[in-house]
Short mmCIF file of C-alpha atoms in Angstrom, two decimals:
data_model
loop_
_atom_site.label_atom_id
_atom_site.label_comp_id
_atom_site.label_asym_id
_atom_site.label_seq_id
_atom_site.Cartn_x
_atom_site.Cartn_y
_atom_site.Cartn_z
CA MET A 151 -0.42 25.02 20.45
CA ASN A 152 -4.00 24.35 21.53
CA LEU A 153 -4.19 21.51 24.05
CA ASP A 154 -8.00 21.43 23.78
CA PRO A 155 -8.58 19.93 20.32
CA VAL A 156 -12.08 19.30 19.08
CA VAL A 157 -12.41 16.17 16.96
CA SER A 158 -15.51 15.90 14.81
CA ALA A 159 -17.32 12.56 14.92
CA ASP A 160 -18.66 13.44 11.48
CA ARG A 161 -15.15 13.81 10.08
CA LEU A 162 -14.21 10.43 11.54
CA ALA A 163 -17.32 8.97 9.90
CA GLY A 164 -16.27 10.42 6.56
CA HIS A 165 -12.85 8.82 6.76
CA ILE A 166 -14.23 5.43 7.83
CA THR A 167 -16.85 5.50 5.09
CA ALA A 168 -14.22 6.24 2.44
CA LEU A 169 -11.84 3.57 3.74
CA THR A 170 -14.49 0.84 3.82
CA ALA A 171 -16.32 1.77 0.62
CA HIS A 172 -14.48 -0.70 -1.62
CA GLY A 173 -14.36 -3.80 0.56
CA PRO A 174 -11.57 -5.49 2.51
CA ARG A 175 -8.12 -3.92 2.37
CA CYS A 176 -5.74 -6.81 1.78
CA GLY A 177 -3.86 -8.59 -0.98
CA ASP A 178 -4.80 -7.54 -4.49
CA LEU A 179 -8.37 -6.55 -3.60
CA PRO A 180 -9.66 -3.21 -4.93
CA GLY A 181 -9.94 -1.76 -1.45
CA VAL A 182 -6.16 -1.57 -1.11
CA ALA A 183 -5.43 0.92 -3.90
CA THR A 184 -8.38 3.14 -3.05
CA ALA A 185 -7.49 3.20 0.66
CA LEU A 186 -3.85 4.04 -0.03
CA ARG A 187 -4.87 6.85 -2.36
CA TYR A 188 -7.38 8.22 0.13
CA MET A 189 -4.92 8.19 3.03
CA SER A 190 -2.17 9.83 0.97
CA ASP A 191 -4.49 12.52 -0.36
CA THR A 192 -5.87 13.27 3.10
CA LEU A 193 -2.43 13.71 4.65
CA ARG A 194 -1.29 15.91 1.76
CA ASP A 195 -4.47 17.98 2.01
CA ALA A 196 -3.52 18.58 5.64
CA GLY A 197 -0.28 20.13 4.37
CA LEU A 198 1.99 17.21 5.25
CA PRO A 199 4.43 15.55 2.85
CA VAL A 200 3.93 11.79 2.63
CA THR A 201 6.74 9.25 2.56
CA VAL A 202 6.00 5.82 1.10
CA GLU A 203 7.86 3.06 2.95
CA ARG A 204 7.96 -0.12 0.88
CA TYR A 205 8.87 -3.35 2.64
CA GLY A 206 8.10 -5.79 -0.20
CA SER A 207 7.38 -5.97 -3.90
CA GLU A 208 3.58 -6.08 -3.79
CA LEU A 209 1.28 -3.04 -3.94
CA TYR A 210 0.05 -3.76 -0.45
CA ASP A 211 3.56 -4.01 1.07
CA VAL A 212 3.55 -0.35 2.01
CA ASN A 213 3.46 2.06 4.93
CA LEU A 214 2.53 5.72 4.63
CA VAL A 215 4.37 8.16 6.90
CA ALA A 216 3.97 11.91 7.44
CA GLU A 217 6.27 13.93 9.67
CA ILE A 218 6.35 17.24 11.52
CA PRO A 219 10.09 17.81 12.08
CA GLY A 220 11.26 18.75 15.54
CA ALA A 221 14.51 19.70 17.20
CA SER A 222 15.14 16.06 18.13
CA PRO A 223 14.97 13.15 15.67
CA ASP A 224 13.65 10.95 18.49
CA ALA A 225 10.02 11.08 17.47
CA ILE A 226 6.70 10.55 19.16
CA GLU A 227 4.65 8.54 16.66
CA LEU A 228 0.92 7.99 16.31
CA CYS A 229 0.25 4.77 14.41
CA ALA A 230 -2.53 2.58 13.03
CA HIS A 231 -2.71 -0.28 10.55
CA TRP A 232 -4.78 0.18 7.41
CA ASP A 233 -5.04 -3.48 6.28
CA THR A 234 -7.84 -5.94 7.06
CA THR A 235 -8.43 -9.66 6.98
CA PRO A 236 -9.95 -11.03 3.73
CA ASP A 237 -13.41 -11.32 5.31
CA GLY A 238 -13.36 -8.25 7.50
CA ALA A 239 -15.28 -5.12 6.52
CA GLY A 240 -12.75 -3.33 8.70
CA ALA A 241 -14.64 -0.36 10.12
CA ASP A 242 -13.47 -0.78 13.71
CA ASP A 243 -10.50 -2.95 12.69
CA ASN A 244 -8.91 -0.68 11.81
CA ALA A 245 -10.47 2.13 9.80
CA SER A 246 -11.35 3.66 13.16
CA GLY A 247 -7.67 3.84 14.08
CA VAL A 248 -6.66 5.16 10.66
CA ALA A 249 -9.39 7.81 10.82
CA GLY A 250 -8.01 8.81 14.21
CA VAL A 251 -4.50 9.24 12.82
CA LEU A 252 -5.81 11.29 9.87
CA GLU A 253 -7.75 13.60 12.18
CA ALA A 254 -4.79 13.92 14.54
CA ALA A 255 -2.61 14.88 11.58
CA ARG A 256 -5.02 17.70 10.70
CA LEU A 257 -4.92 19.02 14.26
CA LEU A 258 -1.17 18.61 14.80
CA ARG A 259 0.00 20.08 11.50
CA GLY A 260 0.40 23.54 13.04
CA LEU A 261 3.15 22.55 15.46
CA GLU A 262 6.12 24.91 15.12
CA LEU A 263 9.54 23.37 15.72
CA PRO A 264 8.50 21.04 18.53
CA ALA A 265 11.20 19.70 20.82
CA ARG A 266 10.53 16.26 19.35
CA THR A 267 9.60 15.19 15.86
CA VAL A 268 5.97 14.12 15.50
CA ARG A 269 5.32 11.29 13.06
CA LEU A 270 2.02 9.88 11.74
CA CYS A 271 2.35 6.26 10.60
CA LEU A 272 -0.13 4.10 8.69
CA PHE A 273 1.12 0.53 8.56
CA GLY A 274 0.37 -2.33 6.21
CA GLY A 275 0.77 -5.98 7.07
CA GLU A 276 -0.51 -5.96 10.63
CA GLU A 277 -2.89 -8.81 9.96
CA THR A 278 -0.04 -10.92 8.54
CA GLY A 279 2.47 -10.61 11.36
CA PHE A 280 3.19 -6.87 11.87
CA LEU A 281 5.22 -6.75 8.66
CA GLY A 282 4.87 -3.03 8.04
CA SER A 283 5.56 -1.88 11.57
CA SER A 284 8.50 -4.29 11.90
CA ALA A 285 10.09 -2.80 8.77
CA HIS A 286 9.41 0.73 10.00
CA VAL A 287 10.95 0.15 13.42
CA ARG A 288 14.19 -1.01 11.85
CA GLY A 289 14.69 2.49 10.44
CA ILE A 290 13.89 4.76 13.41
CA THR A 291 16.02 6.11 16.22
CA PRO A 292 16.31 4.13 19.48
CA GLY A 293 14.59 6.92 21.40
CA THR A 294 11.49 7.03 19.19
CA GLU A 295 8.25 6.11 20.98
CA SER A 296 4.76 5.34 19.74
CA ILE A 297 1.07 5.40 20.48
CA VAL A 298 -0.73 2.68 18.51
CA PHE A 299 -4.43 2.89 17.71
CA GLU A 300 -5.89 -0.62 17.40
CA MET A 301 -9.69 -0.42 17.11
CA ILE A 302 -10.97 2.68 18.93
CA GLY A 303 -14.63 2.93 17.98
CA TYR A 304 -16.74 0.21 19.61
CA THR A 305 -18.60 0.35 22.92
CA ALA A 306 -20.97 -2.22 24.39
CA PRO A 307 -23.02 -2.96 27.52
CA GLY A 308 -20.75 -5.91 28.36
CA GLN A 309 -17.01 -6.48 28.42
CA GLY A 310 -14.94 -9.64 28.15
CA PHE A 311 -11.41 -10.20 29.40
CA PRO A 312 -8.73 -12.88 29.05
CA ALA A 313 -9.39 -15.56 31.64
CA GLN A 314 -5.66 -15.80 32.36
CA LEU A 315 -5.70 -12.27 33.75
CA ALA A 316 -8.70 -12.69 36.01
CA GLU A 317 -6.55 -13.02 39.13
CA LEU A 318 -4.30 -10.09 38.23
CA VAL A 319 -6.73 -7.26 37.50
CA ASP A 320 -10.31 -6.24 38.11
CA PRO A 321 -11.50 -4.90 34.74
CA PRO A 322 -14.73 -2.93 34.25
CA SER A 323 -17.79 -4.99 33.39
CA GLN A 324 -19.14 -2.42 30.93
CA GLY A 325 -17.44 -1.84 27.58
CA ASP A 326 -17.46 1.94 27.64
CA PHE A 327 -13.74 2.56 28.17
CA ILE A 328 -10.57 2.67 26.10
CA ALA A 329 -7.82 0.33 27.28
CA LEU A 330 -4.31 1.75 27.64
CA VAL A 331 -1.85 -1.12 27.52
CA GLY A 332 1.83 -0.65 28.27
CA GLU A 333 4.89 -2.41 29.57
CA PRO A 334 6.47 -1.21 32.81
CA ASP A 335 9.01 0.83 30.81
CA SER A 336 6.11 2.55 29.00
CA MET A 337 4.19 3.30 32.18
CA TYR A 338 4.53 7.06 31.79
CA LEU A 339 2.86 6.89 28.34
CA VAL A 340 -0.09 5.14 29.95
CA HIS A 341 -0.19 7.75 32.70
CA ASN A 342 0.08 10.73 30.33
CA PHE A 343 -2.67 9.48 28.00
CA ALA A 344 -4.98 8.81 30.95
CA LEU A 345 -4.23 12.29 32.30
CA HIS A 346 -5.35 13.88 29.02
CA ALA A 347 -8.45 11.72 28.47
CA GLU A 348 -12.01 12.88 29.07
CA ILE A 349 -13.50 9.46 28.31
CA PRO A 350 -13.33 6.42 30.63
CA VAL A 351 -9.96 4.67 30.49
CA PHE A 352 -8.62 1.36 31.77
CA PRO A 353 -4.86 1.69 32.30
CA PHE A 354 -3.12 -1.68 32.26
CA ILE A 355 0.58 -2.20 32.87
CA VAL A 356 1.27 -5.69 31.57
CA PRO A 357 3.05 -8.00 34.03
CA VAL A 358 5.79 -10.18 32.59
CA VAL A 359 3.71 -13.34 33.08
CA ALA A 360 0.90 -11.92 30.91
CA ARG A 361 2.95 -10.28 28.16
CA ASP A 362 2.14 -12.89 25.51
CA LEU A 363 -1.60 -12.23 25.89
CA VAL A 364 -1.34 -8.70 24.51
CA MET A 365 1.15 -9.22 21.67
CA ARG A 366 -1.48 -8.73 18.98
CA SER A 367 -0.83 -5.43 17.22
CA ASP A 368 1.77 -2.98 15.94
CA HIS A 369 3.11 -2.07 19.38
CA VAL A 370 4.86 -5.47 19.33
CA PRO A 371 7.89 -4.49 17.16
CA TYR A 372 8.46 -1.48 19.41
CA TRP A 373 8.39 -3.55 22.57
CA GLU A 374 10.56 -6.27 21.05
CA SER A 375 13.17 -3.67 20.07
CA ARG A 376 13.03 -2.18 23.58
CA ARG A 377 11.28 0.98 22.48
CA HIS A 378 8.41 2.49 24.43
CA SER A 379 4.94 2.02 22.99
CA LEU A 380 1.37 2.41 24.18
CA LEU A 381 -1.45 0.28 22.77
CA VAL A 382 -4.78 2.15 22.70
CA THR A 383 -7.66 -0.24 22.04
CA ASP A 384 -11.34 -0.93 22.59
CA THR A 385 -10.16 -4.51 23.33
CA ALA A 386 -11.10 -6.01 19.93
CA ASP A 387 -12.88 -9.36 20.19
CA PHE A 388 -13.13 -9.14 23.96
CA ARG A 389 -15.84 -6.54 23.27
CA ASN A 390 -16.65 -6.37 19.57
CA PRO A 391 -18.57 -9.40 18.19
CA HIS A 392 -17.96 -8.15 14.63
CA TYR A 393 -14.18 -8.62 14.86
CA HIS A 394 -12.78 -9.89 11.52
CA ARG A 395 -16.29 -10.29 10.11
CA PRO A 396 -18.26 -8.70 7.26
CA THR A 397 -20.48 -7.11 9.91
CA ASP A 398 -17.67 -4.83 11.15
CA THR A 399 -19.38 -1.80 9.63
CA ILE A 400 -19.60 1.88 10.49
CA ASP A 401 -23.16 1.65 11.78
CA THR A 402 -21.94 -0.45 14.72
CA LEU A 403 -19.50 2.21 15.96
CA ASP A 404 -19.67 4.83 18.70
CA LEU A 405 -18.03 7.72 16.87
CA PRO A 406 -18.29 10.34 19.66
CA PHE A 407 -16.38 7.85 21.82
CA ALA A 408 -13.71 7.49 19.11
CA ALA A 409 -13.48 11.27 18.87
CA GLY A 410 -12.73 11.39 22.59
CA VAL A 411 -9.90 8.88 22.10
CA VAL A 412 -8.36 11.00 19.34
CA GLU A 413 -8.65 14.19 21.38
CA ALA A 414 -6.74 12.53 24.23
CA ALA A 415 -4.04 11.36 21.82
CA VAL A 416 -3.61 14.84 20.36
CA ARG A 417 -3.23 16.35 23.83
CA THR A 418 -0.74 13.64 24.82
CA ILE A 419 1.35 14.04 21.66
CA THR A 420 1.33 17.84 21.85
CA ALA A 421 2.60 17.72 25.42
CA ALA A 422 5.30 15.22 24.45
CA ALA A 423 6.31 17.21 21.38
CA TYR A 424 7.05 20.26 23.49
CA GLY A 425 8.64 18.32 26.34
CA LYS A 426 5.84 19.00 28.82
#
């Protein structure tokens, strides 16, 4: 399997454009049905069967999951949430992450009997309390691990940071990196992703005293169930002023940067799939 994937920024742009074309992706809004159809069709076009995981009675109470079976059922998962807030255009949050999963699926589809199952997960309900990922985690093996894409496409001259962490770390002042956030038990996921990245990274192992500050995305159900998970993020509103706003549009994104994030994820997952 090729460990030097090439991710096209133009392909990422195509996915993000399609996902954001019909407005916010939440509730009964038109963007939900069109996004679900687009994601399903794209995964199937990549040659992967799609499983629909329903966790409620509404159309939007749904996860989409595609799997490359391996010798072990303990999977390595690449995840992103497809839903938005009612006012968010949702290009960075989180069409960028979904686009990354879709491109990774295309590149990973050729894996032949990996040592571990590889699973691509697109979660609903992140913006309403991690509902989709919480339901998903209840049905996976204890040894399954995940990499979670949460906004991977925005760079900026400046970079904010939680004031509570100012005495614990010395973060970069320029927003040109991807943050790799893990618990101590997930430290090796942070290390492996950083090892495979060709873009600037900021590895951050969360101390116990600061754990609550980073419990904001779909890695949370994994951590709370004592599974390993890595959060991969451009730091959301600590960098992106368009967070949860109508201005979160594709023209604000750095798509070559996002492509570099996806390439690192594909390398990391390929190595994990074959036990390297």
